[in-house]
Amino acid sequence: ADSGDADVELPSVRHQPEGLEQLLARTKFTKTELQSLYRGFKNECPSGLVDEETFTLIYSRFFPQGDASSYAHFLFDAFDADRNGALCFQDFAVGLSVLLRGTEQQKLRWTFDLYDVNKDGCVTKEDMLEILKAIYAMMGRCTEPALGTSAPAQHVELFFQKMDRNRGGVVTFEEFLAPCQEDKDIMSSMQIFHNVL
């Protein structure tokens, strides 16, 4: 048999049918939407798995005006729920479902997990600064007016003044949740970040 054909047939087609029913239960997508997402995913990633390098290349196409590589790294980690270094369609669909169709609290949880760089359940100023620097680098020339190099640090200070209510130097999910839900400025700021996803 020609091994070239085997490569094309193998990986993802096999687990897509049994995964479809599970994904319908785990996401807020319809069967048609999942099939359409799957076709797009399969088109970009014929093997059915995406490593971080490929994810970064694909994601960077959407932000040609800046450097998206750092932010893509954090996004990849956020989508890679099982931490195996590769995204399968299920990882992608579940994460996308939360971002597009999740409740406000689910979206905030996802955002908190994105900011929680070392996954210890707390966000530090350093964690948040890393993410914001990555966002500013990715946005590049499309921010109007152009933002100075101190903008990410100022943004972090503002967030922490509102969130770190016990002044412990770290923000837990509970500390993060309440101000986000109460403060219109924070919510609109969060919406901007969801828009760059």
CSV table of C-alpha atoms in Angstrom, one decimal:
chain,number,residue,atom,x,y,z
A,1,ALA,CA,0.0,0.0,0.0
A,2,ASP,CA,1.1,3.5,-0.7
A,3,SER,CA,2.0,5.1,2.7
A,4,GLY,CA,1.2,8.6,1.5
A,5,ASP,CA,-2.5,7.6,1.4
A,6,ALA,CA,-2.3,6.2,4.9
A,7,ASP,CA,-0.9,9.5,6.3
A,8,VAL,CA,-3.9,11.4,4.8
A,9,GLU,CA,-6.5,9.0,6.2
A,10,LEU,CA,-5.3,8.3,9.7
A,11,PRO,CA,-5.2,10.5,12.7
A,12,SER,CA,-8.3,12.6,13.2
A,13,VAL,CA,-10.9,11.1,11.0
A,14,ARG,CA,-10.9,8.1,13.3
A,15,HIS,CA,-11.8,9.9,16.5
A,16,GLN,CA,-14.1,12.5,15.0
A,17,PRO,CA,-17.3,10.4,14.9
A,18,GLU,CA,-17.2,9.2,18.5
A,19,GLY,CA,-16.1,12.7,19.6
A,20,LEU,CA,-19.0,14.5,17.9
A,21,GLU,CA,-21.7,13.4,20.4
A,22,GLN,CA,-19.4,14.2,23.3
A,23,LEU,CA,-18.6,17.6,21.9
A,24,LEU,CA,-22.2,18.4,21.4
A,25,ALA,CA,-22.7,17.7,25.1
A,26,ARG,CA,-19.5,19.7,26.1
A,27,THR,CA,-19.9,22.7,23.9
A,28,LYS,CA,-22.7,25.1,23.0
A,29,PHE,CA,-22.2,24.5,19.2
A,30,THR,CA,-24.7,22.8,17.0
A,31,LYS,CA,-23.8,19.7,15.0
A,32,THR,CA,-23.5,21.7,11.8
A,33,GLU,CA,-21.3,24.3,13.5
A,34,LEU,CA,-19.0,21.6,14.9
A,35,GLN,CA,-18.8,20.0,11.5
A,36,SER,CA,-17.9,23.3,9.9
A,37,LEU,CA,-15.3,24.1,12.6
A,38,TYR,CA,-13.9,20.6,12.2
A,39,ARG,CA,-13.5,21.0,8.4
A,40,GLY,CA,-11.6,24.3,9.0
A,41,PHE,CA,-9.5,22.7,11.7
A,42,LYS,CA,-8.7,19.7,9.5
A,43,ASN,CA,-7.9,22.0,6.6
A,44,GLU,CA,-5.3,23.9,8.6
A,45,CYS,CA,-4.1,20.8,10.5
A,46,PRO,CA,-4.4,17.7,8.4
A,47,SER,CA,-2.8,15.5,11.1
A,48,GLY,CA,-5.6,16.5,13.6
A,49,LEU,CA,-3.1,17.9,16.1
A,50,VAL,CA,-1.5,21.3,16.3
A,51,ASP,CA,1.8,21.9,18.0
A,52,GLU,CA,2.6,25.4,19.5
A,53,GLU,CA,4.8,26.4,16.5
A,54,THR,CA,2.0,25.7,14.0
A,55,PHE,CA,-0.6,27.4,16.2
A,56,THR,CA,1.6,30.5,16.4
A,57,LEU,CA,2.1,30.6,12.6
A,58,ILE,CA,-1.7,30.3,12.1
A,59,TYR,CA,-2.6,32.9,14.8
A,60,SER,CA,0.1,35.3,13.6
A,61,ARG,CA,-1.6,35.6,10.2
A,62,PHE,CA,-4.4,37.6,11.9
A,63,PHE,CA,-2.0,40.2,13.3
A,64,PRO,CA,0.5,41.0,10.6
A,65,GLN,CA,1.0,44.5,12.0
A,66,GLY,CA,2.6,43.2,15.2
A,67,ASP,CA,4.4,40.3,16.8
A,68,ALA,CA,1.8,37.7,18.0
A,69,SER,CA,4.2,35.0,18.9
A,70,SER,CA,4.3,35.7,22.7
A,71,TYR,CA,0.5,36.0,23.0
A,72,ALA,CA,0.0,32.9,20.9
A,73,HIS,CA,2.2,31.0,23.4
A,74,PHE,CA,-0.2,32.0,26.3
A,75,LEU,CA,-3.3,31.3,24.2
A,76,PHE,CA,-1.9,27.9,23.2
A,77,ASP,CA,-1.4,27.1,26.9
A,78,ALA,CA,-4.9,28.2,27.7
A,79,PHE,CA,-6.4,26.0,24.9
A,80,ASP,CA,-4.2,23.0,25.8
A,81,ALA,CA,-6.4,21.8,28.6
A,82,ASP,CA,-4.7,18.5,29.1
A,83,ARG,CA,-1.2,20.1,29.0
A,84,ASN,CA,0.1,17.6,26.5
A,85,GLY,CA,1.8,20.2,24.2
A,86,ALA,CA,-0.6,19.6,21.3
A,87,LEU,CA,-4.1,20.9,20.5
A,88,CYS,CA,-6.6,18.4,19.2
A,89,PHE,CA,-9.9,19.5,17.8
A,90,GLN,CA,-11.7,18.8,21.1
A,91,ASP,CA,-9.3,21.2,23.0
A,92,PHE,CA,-10.0,23.9,20.3
A,93,ALA,CA,-13.8,23.4,20.2
A,94,VAL,CA,-14.3,23.4,24.0
A,95,GLY,CA,-12.2,26.6,24.5
A,96,LEU,CA,-13.8,28.3,21.6
A,97,SER,CA,-17.3,27.4,22.9
A,98,VAL,CA,-16.5,29.1,26.3
A,99,LEU,CA,-15.2,32.2,24.6
A,100,LEU,CA,-18.0,32.6,22.1
A,101,ARG,CA,-21.0,31.1,24.0
A,102,GLY,CA,-20.0,30.7,27.6
A,103,THR,CA,-21.6,32.6,30.5
A,104,GLU,CA,-19.9,35.7,31.7
A,105,GLN,CA,-18.4,33.7,34.6
A,106,GLN,CA,-17.1,31.0,32.3
A,107,LYS,CA,-15.4,33.6,30.1
A,108,LEU,CA,-13.9,35.3,33.2
A,109,ARG,CA,-12.6,31.9,34.4
A,110,TRP,CA,-11.0,31.3,31.0
A,111,THR,CA,-9.4,34.8,31.1
A,112,PHE,CA,-8.2,34.3,34.6
A,113,ASP,CA,-6.6,31.0,33.6
A,114,LEU,CA,-4.9,32.7,30.7
A,115,TYR,CA,-3.5,35.3,33.1
A,116,ASP,CA,-2.4,32.6,35.5
A,117,VAL,CA,0.8,32.0,33.6
A,118,ASN,CA,2.3,29.3,36.0
A,119,LYS,CA,-1.1,27.7,36.7
A,120,ASP,CA,-0.9,28.0,40.5
A,121,GLY,CA,-4.4,29.5,40.9
A,122,CYS,CA,-3.2,33.0,41.5
A,123,VAL,CA,-2.4,35.9,39.2
A,124,THR,CA,0.6,38.1,40.1
A,125,LYS,CA,1.5,41.5,38.7
A,126,GLU,CA,4.3,39.8,36.8
A,127,ASP,CA,1.9,37.3,35.2
A,128,MET,CA,-0.5,40.0,34.1
A,129,LEU,CA,2.3,42.2,32.8
A,130,GLU,CA,3.6,39.3,30.7
A,131,ILE,CA,0.2,38.9,29.1
A,132,LEU,CA,-0.4,42.6,28.6
A,133,LYS,CA,3.1,43.1,27.0
A,134,ALA,CA,2.3,40.2,24.6
A,135,ILE,CA,-1.1,41.8,23.7
A,136,TYR,CA,0.5,45.2,23.1
A,137,ALA,CA,3.3,43.6,21.0
A,138,MET,CA,0.7,41.8,19.0
A,139,MET,CA,-1.5,44.8,18.4
A,140,GLY,CA,1.6,46.6,17.1
A,141,ARG,CA,0.9,49.6,14.9
A,142,CYS,CA,-2.9,49.3,15.1
A,143,THR,CA,-3.2,51.0,18.5
A,144,GLU,CA,-4.4,54.6,18.2
A,145,PRO,CA,-2.9,56.7,19.6
A,146,ALA,CA,0.4,54.8,19.7
A,147,LEU,CA,1.0,53.5,23.2
A,148,GLY,CA,4.2,54.1,25.1
A,149,THR,CA,6.3,51.3,26.6
A,150,SER,CA,4.9,52.1,30.1
A,151,ALA,CA,1.3,51.4,29.1
A,152,PRO,CA,1.2,47.7,30.0
A,153,ALA,CA,2.6,48.4,33.5
A,154,GLN,CA,0.1,51.2,34.0
A,155,HIS,CA,-2.7,48.9,33.0
A,156,VAL,CA,-1.5,46.3,35.4
A,157,GLU,CA,-1.3,48.8,38.3
A,158,LEU,CA,-4.9,49.9,37.6
A,159,PHE,CA,-6.2,46.3,37.5
A,160,PHE,CA,-4.4,45.4,40.8
A,161,GLN,CA,-5.7,48.5,42.6
A,162,LYS,CA,-9.2,47.3,41.8
A,163,MET,CA,-8.7,43.5,42.3
A,164,ASP,CA,-6.1,42.9,45.0
A,165,ARG,CA,-8.5,43.9,47.8
A,166,ASN,CA,-6.5,42.2,50.6
A,167,ARG,CA,-3.3,43.7,49.2
A,168,GLY,CA,-1.6,40.3,49.2
A,169,GLY,CA,0.2,40.9,46.0
A,170,VAL,CA,-1.6,38.1,44.2
A,171,VAL,CA,-5.2,37.9,42.8
A,172,THR,CA,-7.3,34.8,43.3
A,173,PHE,CA,-10.2,33.9,41.0
A,174,GLU,CA,-12.6,35.2,43.7
A,175,GLU,CA,-10.8,38.5,43.9
A,176,PHE,CA,-10.7,38.7,40.1
A,177,LEU,CA,-14.4,37.8,39.6
A,178,ALA,CA,-16.1,40.4,41.8
A,179,PRO,CA,-14.4,43.5,40.4
A,180,CYS,CA,-14.8,42.3,36.8
A,181,GLN,CA,-18.5,41.8,37.3
A,182,GLU,CA,-19.0,45.1,39.1
A,183,ASP,CA,-16.8,47.4,37.1
A,184,LYS,CA,-17.9,48.5,33.6
A,185,ASP,CA,-14.4,49.7,32.7
A,186,ILE,CA,-12.9,46.4,33.5
A,187,MET,CA,-15.6,44.5,31.6
A,188,SER,CA,-15.1,46.6,28.5
A,189,SER,CA,-11.4,46.2,28.8
A,190,MET,CA,-11.8,42.4,29.1
A,191,GLN,CA,-14.1,42.6,26.0
A,192,ILE,CA,-11.2,44.1,24.0
A,193,PHE,CA,-9.0,41.2,25.0
A,194,HIS,CA,-11.7,38.7,24.0
A,195,ASN,CA,-11.9,40.5,20.6
A,196,VAL,CA,-8.2,39.8,19.9
A,197,LEU,CA,-8.8,36.1,20.5
